[in-house]
Short mmCIF file of C-alpha atoms in Angstrom, two decimals:
data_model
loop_
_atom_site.label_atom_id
_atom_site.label_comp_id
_atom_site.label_asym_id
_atom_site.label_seq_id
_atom_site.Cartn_x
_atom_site.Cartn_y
_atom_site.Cartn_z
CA UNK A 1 15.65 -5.81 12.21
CA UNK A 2 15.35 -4.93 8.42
CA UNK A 3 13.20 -2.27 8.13
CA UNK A 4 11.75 0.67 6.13
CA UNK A 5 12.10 3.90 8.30
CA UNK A 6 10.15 7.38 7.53
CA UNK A 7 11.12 10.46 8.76
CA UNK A 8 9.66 12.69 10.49
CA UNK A 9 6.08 10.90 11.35
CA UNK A 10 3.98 13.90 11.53
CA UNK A 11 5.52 17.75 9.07
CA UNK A 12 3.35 20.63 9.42
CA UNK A 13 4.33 23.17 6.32
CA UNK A 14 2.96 26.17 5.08
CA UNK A 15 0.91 27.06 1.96
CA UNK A 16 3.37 27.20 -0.79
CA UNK A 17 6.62 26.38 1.60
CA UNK A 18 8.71 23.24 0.01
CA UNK A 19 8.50 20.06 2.51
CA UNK A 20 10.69 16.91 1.89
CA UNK A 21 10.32 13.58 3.16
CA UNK A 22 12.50 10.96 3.77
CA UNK A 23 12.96 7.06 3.21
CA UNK A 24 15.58 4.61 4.51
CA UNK A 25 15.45 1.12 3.80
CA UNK A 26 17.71 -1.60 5.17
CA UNK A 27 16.45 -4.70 3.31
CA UNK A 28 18.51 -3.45 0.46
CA UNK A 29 15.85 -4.04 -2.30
CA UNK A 30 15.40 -2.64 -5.68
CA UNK A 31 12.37 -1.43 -6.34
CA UNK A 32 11.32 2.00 -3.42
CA UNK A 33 7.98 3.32 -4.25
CA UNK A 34 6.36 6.08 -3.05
CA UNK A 35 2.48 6.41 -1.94
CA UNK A 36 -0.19 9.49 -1.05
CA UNK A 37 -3.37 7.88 0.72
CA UNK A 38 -5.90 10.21 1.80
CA UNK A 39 -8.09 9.72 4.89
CA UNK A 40 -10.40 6.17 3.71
CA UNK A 41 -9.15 6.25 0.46
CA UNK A 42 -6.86 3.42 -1.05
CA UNK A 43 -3.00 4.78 -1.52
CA UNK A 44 -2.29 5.93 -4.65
CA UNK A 45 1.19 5.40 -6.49
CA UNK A 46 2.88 8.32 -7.14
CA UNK A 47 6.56 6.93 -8.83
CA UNK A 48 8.85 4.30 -8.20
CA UNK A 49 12.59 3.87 -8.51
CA UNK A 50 13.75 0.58 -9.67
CA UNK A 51 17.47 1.02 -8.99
CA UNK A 52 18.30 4.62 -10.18
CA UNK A 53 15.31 4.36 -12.89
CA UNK A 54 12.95 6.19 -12.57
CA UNK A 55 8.97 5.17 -12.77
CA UNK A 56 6.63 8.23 -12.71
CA UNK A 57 2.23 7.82 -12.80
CA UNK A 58 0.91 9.64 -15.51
CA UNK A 59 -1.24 11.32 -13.22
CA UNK A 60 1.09 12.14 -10.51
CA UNK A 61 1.40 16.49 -10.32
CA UNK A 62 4.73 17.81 -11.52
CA UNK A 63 4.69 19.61 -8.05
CA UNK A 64 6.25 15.92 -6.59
CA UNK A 65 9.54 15.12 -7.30
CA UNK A 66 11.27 12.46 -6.21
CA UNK A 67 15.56 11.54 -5.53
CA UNK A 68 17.29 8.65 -4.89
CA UNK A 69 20.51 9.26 -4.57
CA UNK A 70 21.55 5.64 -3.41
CA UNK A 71 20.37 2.15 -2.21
CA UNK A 72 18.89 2.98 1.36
CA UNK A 73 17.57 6.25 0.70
CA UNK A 74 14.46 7.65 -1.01
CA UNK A 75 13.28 11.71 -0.94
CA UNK A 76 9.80 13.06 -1.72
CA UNK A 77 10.28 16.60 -2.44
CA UNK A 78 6.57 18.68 -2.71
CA UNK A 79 7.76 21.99 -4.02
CA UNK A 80 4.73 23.95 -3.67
CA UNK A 81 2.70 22.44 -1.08
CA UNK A 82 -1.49 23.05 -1.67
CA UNK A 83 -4.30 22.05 0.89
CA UNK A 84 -4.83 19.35 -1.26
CA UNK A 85 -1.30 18.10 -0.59
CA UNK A 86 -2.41 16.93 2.94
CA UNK A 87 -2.22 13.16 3.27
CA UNK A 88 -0.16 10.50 4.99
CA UNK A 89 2.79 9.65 2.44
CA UNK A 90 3.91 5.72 2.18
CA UNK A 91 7.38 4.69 1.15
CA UNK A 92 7.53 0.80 0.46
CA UNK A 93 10.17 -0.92 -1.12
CA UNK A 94 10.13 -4.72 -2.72
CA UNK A 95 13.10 -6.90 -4.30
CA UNK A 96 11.09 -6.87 -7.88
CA UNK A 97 8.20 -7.67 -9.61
CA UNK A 98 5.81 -9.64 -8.63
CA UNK A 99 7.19 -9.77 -4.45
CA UNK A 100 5.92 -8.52 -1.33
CA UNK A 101 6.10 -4.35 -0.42
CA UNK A 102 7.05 -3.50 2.35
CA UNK A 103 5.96 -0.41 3.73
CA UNK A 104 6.81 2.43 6.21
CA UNK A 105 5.09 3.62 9.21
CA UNK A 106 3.93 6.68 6.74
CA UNK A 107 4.71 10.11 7.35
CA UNK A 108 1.70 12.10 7.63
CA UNK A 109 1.72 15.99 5.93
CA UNK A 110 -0.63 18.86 7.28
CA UNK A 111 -0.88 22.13 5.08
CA UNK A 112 -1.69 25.36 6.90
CA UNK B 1 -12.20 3.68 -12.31
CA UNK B 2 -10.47 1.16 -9.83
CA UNK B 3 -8.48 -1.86 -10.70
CA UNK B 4 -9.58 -3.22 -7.28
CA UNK B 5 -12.85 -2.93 -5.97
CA UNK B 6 -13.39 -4.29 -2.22
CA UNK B 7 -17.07 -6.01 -0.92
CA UNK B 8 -18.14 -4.85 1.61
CA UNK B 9 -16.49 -1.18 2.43
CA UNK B 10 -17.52 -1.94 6.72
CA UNK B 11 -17.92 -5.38 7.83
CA UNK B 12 -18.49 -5.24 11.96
CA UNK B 13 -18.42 -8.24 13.52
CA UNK B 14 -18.29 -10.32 17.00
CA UNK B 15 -15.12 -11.29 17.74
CA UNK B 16 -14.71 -15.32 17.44
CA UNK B 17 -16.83 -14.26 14.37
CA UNK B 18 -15.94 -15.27 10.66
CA UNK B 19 -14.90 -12.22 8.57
CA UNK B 20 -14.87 -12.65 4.31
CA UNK B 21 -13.77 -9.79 2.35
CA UNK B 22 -14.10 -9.87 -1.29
CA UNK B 23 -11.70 -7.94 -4.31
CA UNK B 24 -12.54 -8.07 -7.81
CA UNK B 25 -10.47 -6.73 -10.69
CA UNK B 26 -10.25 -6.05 -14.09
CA UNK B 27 -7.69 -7.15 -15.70
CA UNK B 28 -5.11 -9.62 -16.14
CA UNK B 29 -3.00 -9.95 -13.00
CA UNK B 30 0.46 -12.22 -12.35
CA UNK B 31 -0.55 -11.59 -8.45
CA UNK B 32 -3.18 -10.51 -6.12
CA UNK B 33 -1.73 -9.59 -2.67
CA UNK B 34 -3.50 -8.64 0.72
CA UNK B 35 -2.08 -6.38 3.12
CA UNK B 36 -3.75 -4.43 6.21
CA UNK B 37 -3.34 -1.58 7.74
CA UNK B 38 -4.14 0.13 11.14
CA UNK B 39 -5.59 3.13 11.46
CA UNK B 40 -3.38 6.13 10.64
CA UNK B 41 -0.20 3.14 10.15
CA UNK B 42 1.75 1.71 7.39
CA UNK B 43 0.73 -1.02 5.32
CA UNK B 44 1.43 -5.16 6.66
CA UNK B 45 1.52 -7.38 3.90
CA UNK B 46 -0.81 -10.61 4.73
CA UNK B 47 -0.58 -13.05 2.23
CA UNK B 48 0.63 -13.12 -1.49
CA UNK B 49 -1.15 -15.41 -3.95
CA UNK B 50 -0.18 -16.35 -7.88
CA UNK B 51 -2.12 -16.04 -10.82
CA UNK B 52 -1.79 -19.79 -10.92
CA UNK B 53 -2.45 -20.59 -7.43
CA UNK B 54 -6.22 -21.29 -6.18
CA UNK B 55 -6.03 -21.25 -2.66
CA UNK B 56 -3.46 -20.08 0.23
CA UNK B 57 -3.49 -20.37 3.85
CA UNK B 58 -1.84 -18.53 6.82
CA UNK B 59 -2.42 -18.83 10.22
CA UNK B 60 -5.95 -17.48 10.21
CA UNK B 61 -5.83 -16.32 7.37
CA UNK B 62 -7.63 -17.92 3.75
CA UNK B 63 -7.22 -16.59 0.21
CA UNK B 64 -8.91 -17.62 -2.54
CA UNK B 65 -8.09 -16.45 -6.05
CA UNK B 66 -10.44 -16.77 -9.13
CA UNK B 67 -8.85 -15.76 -12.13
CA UNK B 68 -12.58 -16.67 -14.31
CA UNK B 69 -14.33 -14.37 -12.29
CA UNK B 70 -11.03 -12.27 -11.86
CA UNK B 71 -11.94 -12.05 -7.69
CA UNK B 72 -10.26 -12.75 -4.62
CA UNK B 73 -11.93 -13.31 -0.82
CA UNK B 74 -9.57 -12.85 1.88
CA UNK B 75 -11.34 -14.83 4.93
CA UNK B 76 -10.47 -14.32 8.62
CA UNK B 77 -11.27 -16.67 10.68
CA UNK B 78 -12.20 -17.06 14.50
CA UNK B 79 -11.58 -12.79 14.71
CA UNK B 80 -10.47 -11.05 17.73
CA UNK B 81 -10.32 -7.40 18.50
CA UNK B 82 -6.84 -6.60 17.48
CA UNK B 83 -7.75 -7.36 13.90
CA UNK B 84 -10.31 -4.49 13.66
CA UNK B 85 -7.87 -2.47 10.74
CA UNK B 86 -8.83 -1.44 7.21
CA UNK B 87 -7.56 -4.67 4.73
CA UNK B 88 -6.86 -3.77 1.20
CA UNK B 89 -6.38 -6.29 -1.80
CA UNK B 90 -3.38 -5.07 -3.94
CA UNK B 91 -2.73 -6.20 -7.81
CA UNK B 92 0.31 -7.05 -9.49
CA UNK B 93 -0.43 -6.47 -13.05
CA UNK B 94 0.72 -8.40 -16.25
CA UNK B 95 3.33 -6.81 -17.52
CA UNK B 96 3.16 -3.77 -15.03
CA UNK B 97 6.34 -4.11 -13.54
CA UNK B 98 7.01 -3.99 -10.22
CA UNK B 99 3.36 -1.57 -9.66
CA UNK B 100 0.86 -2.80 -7.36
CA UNK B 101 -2.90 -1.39 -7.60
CA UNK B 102 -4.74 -1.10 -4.45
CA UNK B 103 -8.09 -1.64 -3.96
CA UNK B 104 -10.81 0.45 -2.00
CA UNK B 105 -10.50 -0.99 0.81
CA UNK B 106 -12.68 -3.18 3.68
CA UNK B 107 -12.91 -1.81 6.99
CA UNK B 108 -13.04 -4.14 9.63
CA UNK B 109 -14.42 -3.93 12.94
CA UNK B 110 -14.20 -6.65 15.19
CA UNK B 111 -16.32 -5.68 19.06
CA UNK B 112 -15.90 -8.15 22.02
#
């Protein structure tokens, strides 16, 4: 089945220690997007790729960066990792504007 | 301040029960979409409706879409217990690309 696939589900990291966090998509869409919701909060977009362009929120910390180095895959890269940090990350990915997301399981970070 | 703002945050109900969630917005949209999401999960997408669309139905589900009052209602009908979840209303704004804005979110609660 076509299907967007985060890895790991659950990454424990230190204060400080870089964390990355992966995307694969086999619906072979455009657009991958990548989301931080914290606990009863609405997710928040941090940048999107549309292709190899790349889309990032004017409010999104330069401490998240982002790769894409093809189609299928998508990297979220936190390079200094702060308690605030913790949330559950959400890769989607959508054929264009206007269409449906389609989202990931999530991959949820804990900061010690 | 939110593009989507969700009435009521909690809505617990009796399963069998009616459940109407409400999303109103800000500014002008090409889509509103609705998705839910499980506690600790990913995102489903429910239904996608078009600025020039009124109404859409699917399965259970009903969407309305008033672009004068710029405010959606996402309405559940006969619930059951598996669709306790948190639902949020996502817009597609004009000209905004391929970025979605989520709302705050309804939880739902439905008890047997």
């Amino acid at each position: 089945d076509a299907m967007v696939i985060q890895n790991p589900r659950y990454q424990v990291t230190q204060f400080g220690k870089p964390v990355t966090l992966s995307c694969s998509q086999t619906l072979n869409h455009n657009v991958m997007y990548w989301y931080q919701q914290k606990s009863s909060q609405a997710p928040k977009l941090l940048f999107h790729y549309y292709d190899k362009d790349f889309n990032n929120e004017a409010d999104t910390p330069d401490n998240f960066q982002s790769r894409r180095p093809n189609t299928s895959f998508c990297f979220l890269d936190i390079r200094s990792p702060g308690l605030g940090d913790a949330a559950m990350y959400l890769c989607a990915t959508s054929s264009g504007q206007g269409q449906t997301q389609y989202f990931g399981p999530g991959t949820r970070l804990l900061v010690l | 301040s939110q593009q989507g703002e969700e009435d009521p945050q909690a809505l617990s109900i009796q399963e069998g029960e009616n459940a109407t969630m409400n999303c109103s917005y800000k500014t002008s949209i090409n889509n509103l979409q609705w998705y839910r999401q499980n506690s600790g999960r990913g995102l489903v997408h429910l239904i996608l409706i078009r600025s020039n669309e009124r109404e859409k139905h699917s399965g259970r589900l009903r969407v309305t879409l008033d672009t004068s009052k710029k405010s959606s209602s996402l309405l559940i009908t006969a619930s059951r217990a598996a669709d306790t979840a948190s639902y949020f209303c996502a817009t597609g704004l004009t000209g905004g690309g391929n970025k979605l804005t989520f709302g705050t979110g309804t939880q739902l609660k439905v008890e047997l």
